[in-house]
Amino acid sequence: MKVDAVILVGGQGTRLRPLTLFAPKPMLPTAGVPFLEHMLSRIREAGIVHVVLGTSYKASVFSDYFGDGSRLGLDIEYVVETEALGTGGGIRNVADKLRYDTVMVFNGDVVSGVDLCALYATHVANNADVTLHLVKVADPRAFGCVATGAKGEVLEFLEKTEDPPTNQINAGCYVFKREVLLAIPPDRVVSVERETFPNLLKAGAPVFGYVEESYWLDLGTPAAFVKGSADLVRGFAPTAALPGPVGDSLILPGAHVAKTALVFGGTTLGRDVTVGDEAVVEESVVFEGAQIDTGARVVRSIVGAGATIGAGAHVCDAVIGDRALIGAGCELRAGIRVWPGVEIPASGIRFSA
Ligand code: GDD
Ligand code: MG
């Protein structure tokens, strides 16, 4: 496909703190590699080679890891916003790097099985200014709600509205005509969702939706992050970057699991993780070097690098920061987040919401 890919990765990932205090959201280890690597593998599979990352928060983490992209068969360039320009500002800011007349823009935190070639074909067939990938979700309030007409033309774009008129939402992937992208005002904060799309619609521009039923998930919250990672591991969500076979768990080199422990539900154990006797780890993401002691139970949680979950501790729906120590017998549940390096003494917390 003769299109540029632009990936917006400048957000601060506040809903995933404390993990995003040191790494931007798209660089968090997800099913064994930084999340963005899964997305890049799908872009490459669709035949796109030139990728521009619109960065801002912790920009150097991306270029340090991906470099020129040649390892992935890609040609990756980076543009850094010294002050975050928002989604539209971030798209406009990469204009100098574009090589083709058509640009495919991606939010950098979405797992999706969308057929990018079919999305592009729809855009071309409609001679659209912009084509938006749309999906249907149970609760559209946290997203951009997008109503379409009989021919797929977009009628209305309402970002994060309390009373959404439809459950069809913006899936965070757009095809732009380059000239339409160039019409976004440069050098200021612009929201593509709150300003660019509504303005195009007001002007009667041809903006179309492309609706698909394939796998889709925004990884912006801890609950979604663990689900997305587990679905990649289990092969429910597509990727060409899984560093191992699809299965009920992904155990990276150097990790050690005691014979009587149970690791399942799409859990990933990073390098050098240890899981003790009779411990249970279900649908979780355990970063490198973490230690889960005898009889501990970790469910739908993210355990940061080098953290310790003490013997018999229960950790459910929680985020444990890097190097934190959860003492033996503690119980942490329901969205609790422990900051990096914090030490909770044995039986120091019994928390259930
Ligand atoms: N370069 C740059 N600059 N990128 C940014 C900026 C910025 O100022 N702000 C956000 N981003 C990037 C984030 O890193 C993320 O990859 C993407 O833009 C979307 O930001 P989120 O913060 O994840 O937005 P959201 O999930 O609340 O809503 C967006 O995505 C939904 C679908 O997942 C909107 O586009 C919704 O309309 C959409 O439904
Ligand atoms: Mg998001």
CSV table of C-alpha atoms and ligand atoms in Angstrom, one decimal:
chain,number,residue,atom,x,y,z
A,1,MET,CA,0.0,0.0,0.0
A,2,LYS,CA,1.4,3.4,-0.9
A,3,VAL,CA,0.4,5.1,2.3
A,4,ASP,CA,2.3,6.6,5.2
A,5,ALA,CA,1.4,5.3,8.7
A,6,VAL,CA,1.4,7.9,11.5
A,7,ILE,CA,1.0,6.6,15.0
A,8,LEU,CA,0.1,9.0,17.8
A,9,VAL,CA,2.0,8.0,20.9
A,10,GLY,CA,2.4,11.3,22.7
A,11,GLY,CA,-0.1,10.8,25.5
A,12,GLN,CA,0.8,10.5,29.2
A,13,GLY,CA,-1.1,7.3,29.8
A,14,THR,CA,-2.4,8.7,33.2
A,15,ARG,CA,-4.9,5.9,33.6
A,16,LEU,CA,-2.1,3.4,33.7
A,17,ARG,CA,0.0,5.1,36.4
A,18,PRO,CA,2.3,4.3,38.1
A,19,LEU,CA,3.5,2.1,35.2
A,20,THR,CA,3.6,5.0,32.8
A,21,LEU,CA,5.7,7.2,35.2
A,22,PHE,CA,8.8,5.8,33.5
A,23,ALA,CA,7.6,4.4,30.2
A,24,PRO,CA,5.0,5.7,27.8
A,25,LYS,CA,1.9,3.6,27.5
A,26,PRO,CA,2.7,2.1,24.0
A,27,MET,CA,6.1,0.9,25.3
A,28,LEU,CA,4.7,-1.1,28.3
A,29,PRO,CA,5.5,-4.8,27.9
A,30,THR,CA,2.4,-6.5,26.5
A,31,ALA,CA,2.4,-10.2,25.6
A,32,GLY,CA,6.2,-10.2,25.8
A,33,VAL,CA,7.1,-7.1,23.8
A,34,PRO,CA,6.4,-3.3,24.0
A,35,PHE,CA,2.7,-2.9,23.0
A,36,LEU,CA,3.7,-0.8,19.9
A,37,GLU,CA,5.6,-3.7,18.4
A,38,HIS,CA,2.3,-5.7,18.0
A,39,MET,CA,0.7,-2.7,16.3
A,40,LEU,CA,3.8,-2.2,14.0
A,41,SER,CA,3.7,-5.9,13.1
A,42,ARG,CA,0.1,-5.6,11.8
A,43,ILE,CA,1.0,-2.4,9.9
A,44,ARG,CA,3.9,-4.2,8.2
A,45,GLU,CA,1.7,-7.2,7.4
A,46,ALA,CA,-0.7,-4.8,5.6
A,47,GLY,CA,2.3,-3.8,3.3
A,48,ILE,CA,3.0,-0.4,4.8
A,49,VAL,CA,6.7,0.3,5.3
A,50,HIS,CA,7.0,4.0,6.2
A,51,VAL,CA,5.9,4.8,9.7
A,52,VAL,CA,6.1,8.2,11.5
A,53,LEU,CA,5.7,8.2,15.3
A,54,GLY,CA,4.2,11.4,16.7
A,55,THR,CA,5.8,11.5,20.1
A,56,SER,CA,5.9,13.9,23.1
A,57,TYR,CA,5.9,12.2,26.5
A,58,LYS,CA,9.1,10.3,27.0
A,59,ALA,CA,9.9,10.5,23.3
A,60,SER,CA,13.4,9.0,23.5
A,61,VAL,CA,12.1,5.7,24.9
A,62,PHE,CA,10.6,5.0,21.4
A,63,SER,CA,13.7,5.8,19.3
A,64,ASP,CA,16.1,4.0,21.7
A,65,TYR,CA,14.1,0.8,21.3
A,66,PHE,CA,12.9,0.8,17.6
A,67,GLY,CA,15.7,2.9,16.0
A,68,ASP,CA,15.3,3.1,12.3
A,69,GLY,CA,12.8,0.2,12.3
A,70,SER,CA,14.9,-2.0,10.0
A,71,ARG,CA,14.7,-4.9,12.5
A,72,LEU,CA,11.0,-5.0,11.8
A,73,GLY,CA,11.2,-4.4,8.1
A,74,LEU,CA,10.0,-0.9,8.6
A,75,ASP,CA,11.4,2.6,7.9
A,76,ILE,CA,10.5,4.5,11.1
A,77,GLU,CA,10.9,8.2,11.6
A,78,TYR,CA,10.2,10.2,14.8
A,79,VAL,CA,8.7,13.7,15.3
A,80,VAL,CA,8.8,15.1,18.8
A,81,GLU,CA,6.3,17.7,20.2
A,82,THR,CA,8.1,19.7,22.8
A,83,GLU,CA,4.7,20.6,24.2
A,84,ALA,CA,1.9,18.1,23.5
A,85,LEU,CA,-0.2,19.3,20.6
A,86,GLY,CA,-3.2,17.0,21.1
A,87,THR,CA,-4.3,14.4,18.5
A,88,GLY,CA,-4.9,16.8,15.6
A,89,GLY,CA,-1.9,18.9,16.4
A,90,GLY,CA,0.2,15.8,16.6
A,91,ILE,CA,-1.1,14.6,13.2
A,92,ARG,CA,-0.4,18.0,11.5
A,93,ASN,CA,3.0,18.2,13.1
A,94,VAL,CA,4.4,15.2,11.1
A,95,ALA,CA,3.4,16.7,7.7
A,96,ASP,CA,7.0,17.3,6.6
A,97,LYS,CA,7.8,13.6,6.9
A,98,LEU,CA,4.9,12.4,4.6
A,99,ARG,CA,5.9,10.7,1.3
A,100,TYR,CA,2.5,9.7,-0.2
A,101,ASP,CA,-0.9,11.2,-1.0
A,102,THR,CA,-2.7,9.1,1.6
A,103,VAL,CA,-2.0,8.8,5.3
A,104,MET,CA,-3.2,6.2,7.7
A,105,VAL,CA,-3.3,7.5,11.3
A,106,PHE,CA,-3.4,5.2,14.4
A,107,ASN,CA,-4.0,5.9,18.1
A,108,GLY,CA,-1.0,4.1,19.6
A,109,ASP,CA,-3.0,2.1,22.3
A,110,VAL,CA,-5.4,0.0,20.3
A,111,VAL,CA,-5.4,-3.8,19.7
A,112,SER,CA,-7.3,-4.4,16.5
A,113,GLY,CA,-7.9,-7.0,13.9
A,114,VAL,CA,-9.2,-4.5,11.4
A,115,ASP,CA,-8.4,-5.3,7.7
A,116,LEU,CA,-6.3,-2.3,6.9
A,117,CYS,CA,-6.4,-3.0,3.2
A,118,ALA,CA,-10.2,-3.1,3.2
A,119,LEU,CA,-10.2,0.2,5.1
A,120,TYR,CA,-8.0,1.7,2.5
A,121,ALA,CA,-10.1,0.3,-0.3
A,122,THR,CA,-13.3,1.8,1.2
A,123,HIS,CA,-11.5,5.2,1.4
A,124,VAL,CA,-10.5,5.1,-2.2
A,125,ALA,CA,-13.9,3.8,-3.5
A,126,ASN,CA,-15.7,6.7,-1.7
A,127,ASN,CA,-13.1,9.2,-2.8
A,128,ALA,CA,-13.3,10.3,0.9
A,129,ASP,CA,-11.5,13.2,2.6
A,130,VAL,CA,-11.3,11.0,5.7
A,131,THR,CA,-12.4,7.4,6.5
A,132,LEU,CA,-12.7,6.3,10.1
A,133,HIS,CA,-12.5,2.8,11.3
A,134,LEU,CA,-15.6,2.3,13.5
A,135,VAL,CA,-16.6,-0.5,16.0
A,136,LYS,CA,-19.6,-1.2,18.1
A,137,VAL,CA,-19.1,-1.4,21.9
A,138,ALA,CA,-21.4,-2.0,24.8
A,139,ASP,CA,-20.7,1.3,26.6
A,140,PRO,CA,-19.7,4.1,24.1
A,141,ARG,CA,-19.4,6.9,26.7
A,142,ALA,CA,-15.6,6.7,27.0
A,143,PHE,CA,-15.1,7.0,23.3
A,144,GLY,CA,-15.9,9.2,20.2
A,145,CYS,CA,-19.5,8.3,19.2
A,146,VAL,CA,-19.9,8.3,15.4
A,147,ALA,CA,-23.3,8.1,13.7
A,148,THR,CA,-23.4,7.1,10.0
A,149,GLY,CA,-26.0,7.1,7.2
A,150,ALA,CA,-27.1,4.5,4.7
A,151,LYS,CA,-23.9,4.8,2.5
A,152,GLY,CA,-21.6,4.8,5.5
A,153,GLU,CA,-21.3,8.6,5.4
A,154,VAL,CA,-20.5,10.1,8.9
A,155,LEU,CA,-23.4,12.2,10.1
A,156,GLU,CA,-22.1,13.2,13.6
A,157,PHE,CA,-19.0,12.9,15.7
A,158,LEU,CA,-19.5,13.3,19.5
A,159,GLU,CA,-16.4,12.8,21.6
A,160,LYS,CA,-17.0,11.4,25.1
A,161,THR,CA,-20.7,12.2,25.5
A,162,GLU,CA,-22.8,11.1,28.5
A,163,ASP,CA,-25.8,10.3,26.3
A,164,PRO,CA,-24.5,8.7,23.1
A,165,PRO,CA,-27.0,8.4,20.3
A,166,THR,CA,-25.4,5.2,19.0
A,167,ASN,CA,-23.1,2.5,20.3
A,168,GLN,CA,-20.9,2.9,17.2
A,169,ILE,CA,-17.5,4.5,18.1
A,170,ASN,CA,-14.3,5.8,16.6
A,171,ALA,CA,-11.8,2.9,16.8
A,172,GLY,CA,-8.8,5.3,16.6
A,173,CYS,CA,-7.7,4.6,13.0
A,174,TYR,CA,-8.2,7.0,10.2
A,175,VAL,CA,-7.3,7.3,6.5
A,176,PHE,CA,-6.7,10.9,5.5
A,177,LYS,CA,-6.1,12.5,2.2
A,178,ARG,CA,-2.8,14.3,2.7
A,179,GLU,CA,-4.2,17.6,1.6
A,180,VAL,CA,-6.9,17.3,4.3
A,181,LEU,CA,-4.3,16.6,6.9
A,182,LEU,CA,-2.4,19.7,5.7
A,183,ALA,CA,-5.5,21.9,6.3
A,184,ILE,CA,-5.3,21.2,10.1
A,185,PRO,CA,-3.9,24.4,11.6
A,186,PRO,CA,-0.1,24.0,12.4
A,187,ASP,CA,1.8,24.7,15.6
A,188,ARG,CA,-1.1,24.8,18.1
A,189,VAL,CA,-3.1,22.3,20.2
A,190,VAL,CA,-5.8,20.7,18.1
A,191,SER,CA,-8.1,17.8,19.0
A,192,VAL,CA,-8.9,15.8,15.9
A,193,GLU,CA,-12.0,14.4,17.7
A,194,ARG,CA,-13.4,17.7,19.1
A,195,GLU,CA,-12.3,20.1,16.3
A,196,THR,CA,-11.1,18.6,13.0
A,197,PHE,CA,-13.8,16.0,12.5
A,198,PRO,CA,-16.8,18.1,13.6
A,199,ASN,CA,-15.5,21.0,11.4
A,200,LEU,CA,-15.2,18.7,8.3
A,201,LEU,CA,-18.7,17.5,8.9
A,202,LYS,CA,-20.1,21.1,9.3
A,203,ALA,CA,-18.4,22.0,6.0
A,204,GLY,CA,-20.1,19.0,4.3
A,205,ALA,CA,-16.8,17.2,3.5
A,206,PRO,CA,-17.0,13.6,2.5
A,207,VAL,CA,-16.1,11.7,5.7
A,208,PHE,CA,-17.0,8.0,5.7
A,209,GLY,CA,-17.0,5.2,8.3
A,210,TYR,CA,-15.7,1.7,7.8
A,211,VAL,CA,-17.4,-0.7,10.3
A,212,GLU,CA,-15.9,-4.0,11.1
A,213,GLU,CA,-16.7,-6.7,13.7
A,214,SER,CA,-13.1,-7.9,14.2
A,215,TYR,CA,-11.3,-7.9,17.6
A,216,TRP,CA,-10.9,-4.4,19.0
A,217,LEU,CA,-9.8,-3.0,22.4
A,218,ASP,CA,-8.4,0.3,23.7
A,219,LEU,CA,-5.7,-0.6,26.2
A,220,GLY,CA,-5.9,2.7,28.2
A,221,THR,CA,-7.0,1.3,31.6
A,222,PRO,CA,-5.4,-1.4,33.7
A,223,ALA,CA,-8.4,-3.8,33.2
A,224,ALA,CA,-8.2,-3.4,29.4
A,225,PHE,CA,-4.4,-3.7,29.5
A,226,VAL,CA,-4.4,-7.1,31.2
A,227,LYS,CA,-7.3,-8.3,28.9
A,228,GLY,CA,-5.6,-7.1,25.7
A,229,SER,CA,-2.3,-8.7,26.7
A,230,ALA,CA,-3.9,-12.0,27.6
A,231,ASP,CA,-5.9,-12.0,24.3
A,232,LEU,CA,-2.7,-11.5,22.3
A,233,VAL,CA,-1.1,-14.4,24.2
A,234,ARG,CA,-4.2,-16.7,23.6
A,235,GLY,CA,-4.4,-15.7,20.0
A,236,PHE,CA,-7.8,-14.1,20.3
A,237,ALA,CA,-6.3,-10.8,19.1
A,238,PRO,CA,-4.1,-10.8,16.0
A,239,THR,CA,-0.4,-10.0,16.1
A,240,ALA,CA,2.7,-11.1,14.2
A,241,ALA,CA,5.0,-10.1,17.1
A,242,LEU,CA,4.3,-12.6,19.8
A,243,PRO,CA,7.7,-13.9,21.0
A,244,GLY,CA,6.5,-17.5,21.4
A,245,PRO,CA,3.7,-19.8,20.5
A,246,VAL,CA,0.0,-18.9,21.1
A,247,GLY,CA,-1.2,-20.5,24.2
A,248,ASP,CA,-2.6,-20.2,27.7
A,249,SER,CA,0.5,-18.5,28.9
A,250,LEU,CA,3.7,-16.9,27.6
A,251,ILE,CA,6.8,-17.5,29.6
A,252,LEU,CA,9.8,-15.6,28.5
A,253,PRO,CA,13.4,-17.0,28.7
A,254,GLY,CA,14.8,-17.1,32.2
A,255,ALA,CA,11.5,-17.2,34.0
A,256,HIS,CA,11.1,-20.1,36.4
A,257,VAL,CA,7.7,-21.6,37.5
A,258,ALA,CA,7.6,-24.1,40.3
A,259,LYS,CA,6.0,-27.5,39.3
A,260,THR,CA,3.0,-27.0,41.7
A,261,ALA,CA,2.3,-23.4,40.5
A,262,LEU,CA,-0.5,-22.6,38.0
A,263,VAL,CA,0.0,-20.0,35.3
A,264,PHE,CA,-2.9,-19.5,32.9
A,265,GLY,CA,-5.5,-17.3,31.3
A,266,GLY,CA,-3.1,-15.6,28.9
A,267,THR,CA,-0.6,-14.6,31.6
A,268,THR,CA,2.8,-13.3,30.5
A,269,LEU,CA,5.8,-13.9,32.7
A,270,GLY,CA,8.7,-11.6,31.7
A,271,ARG,CA,12.4,-12.6,31.8
A,272,ASP,CA,13.7,-13.9,35.1
A,273,VAL,CA,10.4,-13.9,36.8
A,274,THR,CA,10.0,-16.6,39.5
A,275,VAL,CA,6.8,-18.2,40.6
A,276,GLY,CA,6.9,-20.3,43.8
A,277,ASP,CA,5.1,-23.5,44.8
A,278,GLU,CA,1.4,-23.5,44.7
A,279,ALA,CA,1.2,-19.9,43.5
A,280,VAL,CA,-1.6,-19.1,41.0
A,281,VAL,CA,-1.1,-16.4,38.3
A,282,GLU,CA,-4.2,-15.8,36.1
A,283,GLU,CA,-4.8,-13.4,33.2
A,284,SER,CA,-1.9,-11.1,34.4
A,285,VAL,CA,1.1,-9.4,33.1
A,286,VAL,CA,4.2,-9.9,35.2
A,287,PHE,CA,7.2,-7.7,34.2
A,288,GLU,CA,10.8,-8.9,34.2
A,289,GLY,CA,12.5,-9.9,37.4
A,290,ALA,CA,9.3,-10.0,39.5
A,291,GLN,CA,8.9,-12.6,42.2
A,292,ILE,CA,5.7,-14.4,43.2
A,293,ASP,CA,6.2,-16.3,46.3
A,294,THR,CA,4.7,-19.6,47.6
A,295,GLY,CA,1.0,-19.8,47.6
A,296,ALA,CA,0.5,-16.2,46.4
A,297,ARG,CA,-2.5,-15.5,44.0
A,298,VAL,CA,-2.3,-12.9,41.3
A,299,VAL,CA,-5.4,-12.4,39.2
A,300,ARG,CA,-6.0,-9.8,36.3
A,301,SER,CA,-3.2,-7.7,37.6
A,302,ILE,CA,0.0,-6.0,36.4
A,303,VAL,CA,3.1,-6.7,38.5
A,304,GLY,CA,5.9,-4.2,37.8
A,305,ALA,CA,9.6,-5.1,37.1
A,306,GLY,CA,11.4,-6.5,40.1
A,307,ALA,CA,8.3,-6.4,42.4
A,308,THR,CA,7.7,-9.1,45.0
A,309,ILE,CA,4.3,-10.6,45.9
A,310,GLY,CA,4.9,-12.3,49.3
A,311,ALA,CA,3.8,-15.8,50.3
A,312,GLY,CA,0.1,-16.3,50.4
A,313,ALA,CA,-0.7,-12.7,49.3
A,314,HIS,CA,-3.7,-12.1,47.1
A,315,VAL,CA,-3.5,-9.5,44.4
A,316,CYS,CA,-6.7,-9.1,42.2
A,317,ASP,CA,-7.4,-6.4,39.6
A,318,ALA,CA,-4.4,-4.4,40.9
A,319,VAL,CA,-1.4,-2.5,39.5
A,320,ILE,CA,1.8,-3.1,41.4
A,321,GLY,CA,4.6,-0.6,40.7
A,322,ASP,CA,8.2,-1.6,39.9
A,323,ARG,CA,10.2,-3.0,42.8
A,324,ALA,CA,7.2,-2.7,45.2
A,325,LEU,CA,7.0,-5.4,47.9
A,326,ILE,CA,3.7,-6.8,48.9
A,327,GLY,CA,4.2,-8.5,52.2
A,328,ALA,CA,3.1,-12.1,52.9
A,329,GLY,CA,-0.6,-12.5,53.5
A,330,CYS,CA,-1.7,-9.1,52.2
A,331,GLU,CA,-4.9,-8.8,50.2
A,332,LEU,CA,-5.2,-6.2,47.5
A,333,ARG,CA,-8.2,-5.9,45.3
A,334,ALA,CA,-10.4,-3.8,43.0
A,335,GLY,CA,-8.3,-1.3,41.2
A,336,ILE,CA,-5.7,-0.7,43.9
A,337,ARG,CA,-2.4,0.7,42.7
A,338,VAL,CA,0.9,0.4,44.6
A,339,TRP,CA,3.6,3.0,43.7
A,340,PRO,CA,7.1,1.9,42.7
A,341,GLY,CA,9.3,0.8,45.6
A,342,VAL,CA,6.6,0.9,48.2
A,343,GLU,CA,6.9,-1.8,50.8
A,344,ILE,CA,3.8,-3.2,52.5
A,345,PRO,CA,4.6,-5.3,55.6
A,346,ALA,CA,3.3,-8.8,56.0
A,347,SER,CA,-0.5,-8.8,56.4
A,348,GLY,CA,-0.3,-5.0,56.3
A,349,ILE,CA,-3.3,-4.6,54.1
A,350,ARG,CA,-6.6,-6.5,53.8
A,351,PHE,CA,-8.5,-4.5,51.2
A,352,SER,CA,-11.6,-5.4,49.3
A,353,ALA,CA,-13.9,-2.8,47.9
B,1,GDD,N1,1.5,13.0,19.5
B,1,GDD,C1,0.6,13.1,20.4
B,1,GDD,N2,0.3,14.3,21.0
B,1,GDD,N3,-0.2,12.0,20.7
B,1,GDD,C2,-1.2,12.1,21.6
B,1,GDD,C3,-1.5,13.4,22.3
B,1,GDD,C4,-0.7,14.5,21.9
B,1,GDD,O1,-0.8,15.6,22.5
B,1,GDD,N4,-2.5,13.2,23.1
B,1,GDD,C5,-2.9,11.9,23.0
B,1,GDD,N5,-2.0,11.2,22.1
B,1,GDD,C6,-2.1,9.9,21.6
B,1,GDD,C7,-2.1,8.9,22.8
B,1,GDD,O2,-0.7,8.5,23.1
B,1,GDD,C8,-2.9,7.7,22.3
B,1,GDD,O3,-2.1,6.8,21.6
B,1,GDD,C9,-3.9,8.4,21.3
B,1,GDD,O4,-3.3,9.7,21.0
B,1,GDD,C10,-5.3,8.5,21.8
B,1,GDD,O5,-5.2,9.1,23.1
B,1,GDD,P1,-6.0,8.5,24.4
B,1,GDD,O6,-5.7,9.3,25.5
B,1,GDD,O7,-5.7,7.0,24.4
B,1,GDD,O8,-7.5,8.8,23.9
B,1,GDD,P2,-8.8,8.0,24.3
B,1,GDD,O9,-8.6,6.5,24.4
B,1,GDD,O10,-9.4,8.6,25.5
B,1,GDD,O11,-9.8,8.4,23.1
B,1,GDD,C11,-9.4,8.3,21.7
B,1,GDD,O12,-9.4,6.9,21.3
B,1,GDD,C12,-10.7,6.2,21.3
B,1,GDD,C13,-10.5,4.9,20.8
B,1,GDD,O13,-9.6,4.1,21.5
B,1,GDD,C14,-10.3,9.1,20.9
B,1,GDD,O14,-9.8,9.1,19.6
B,1,GDD,C15,-11.7,8.5,20.8
B,1,GDD,O15,-12.5,9.2,19.9
B,1,GDD,C16,-11.7,7.0,20.4
B,1,GDD,O16,-13.0,6.4,20.5
B,2,MG,MG,-6.9,5.3,24.3
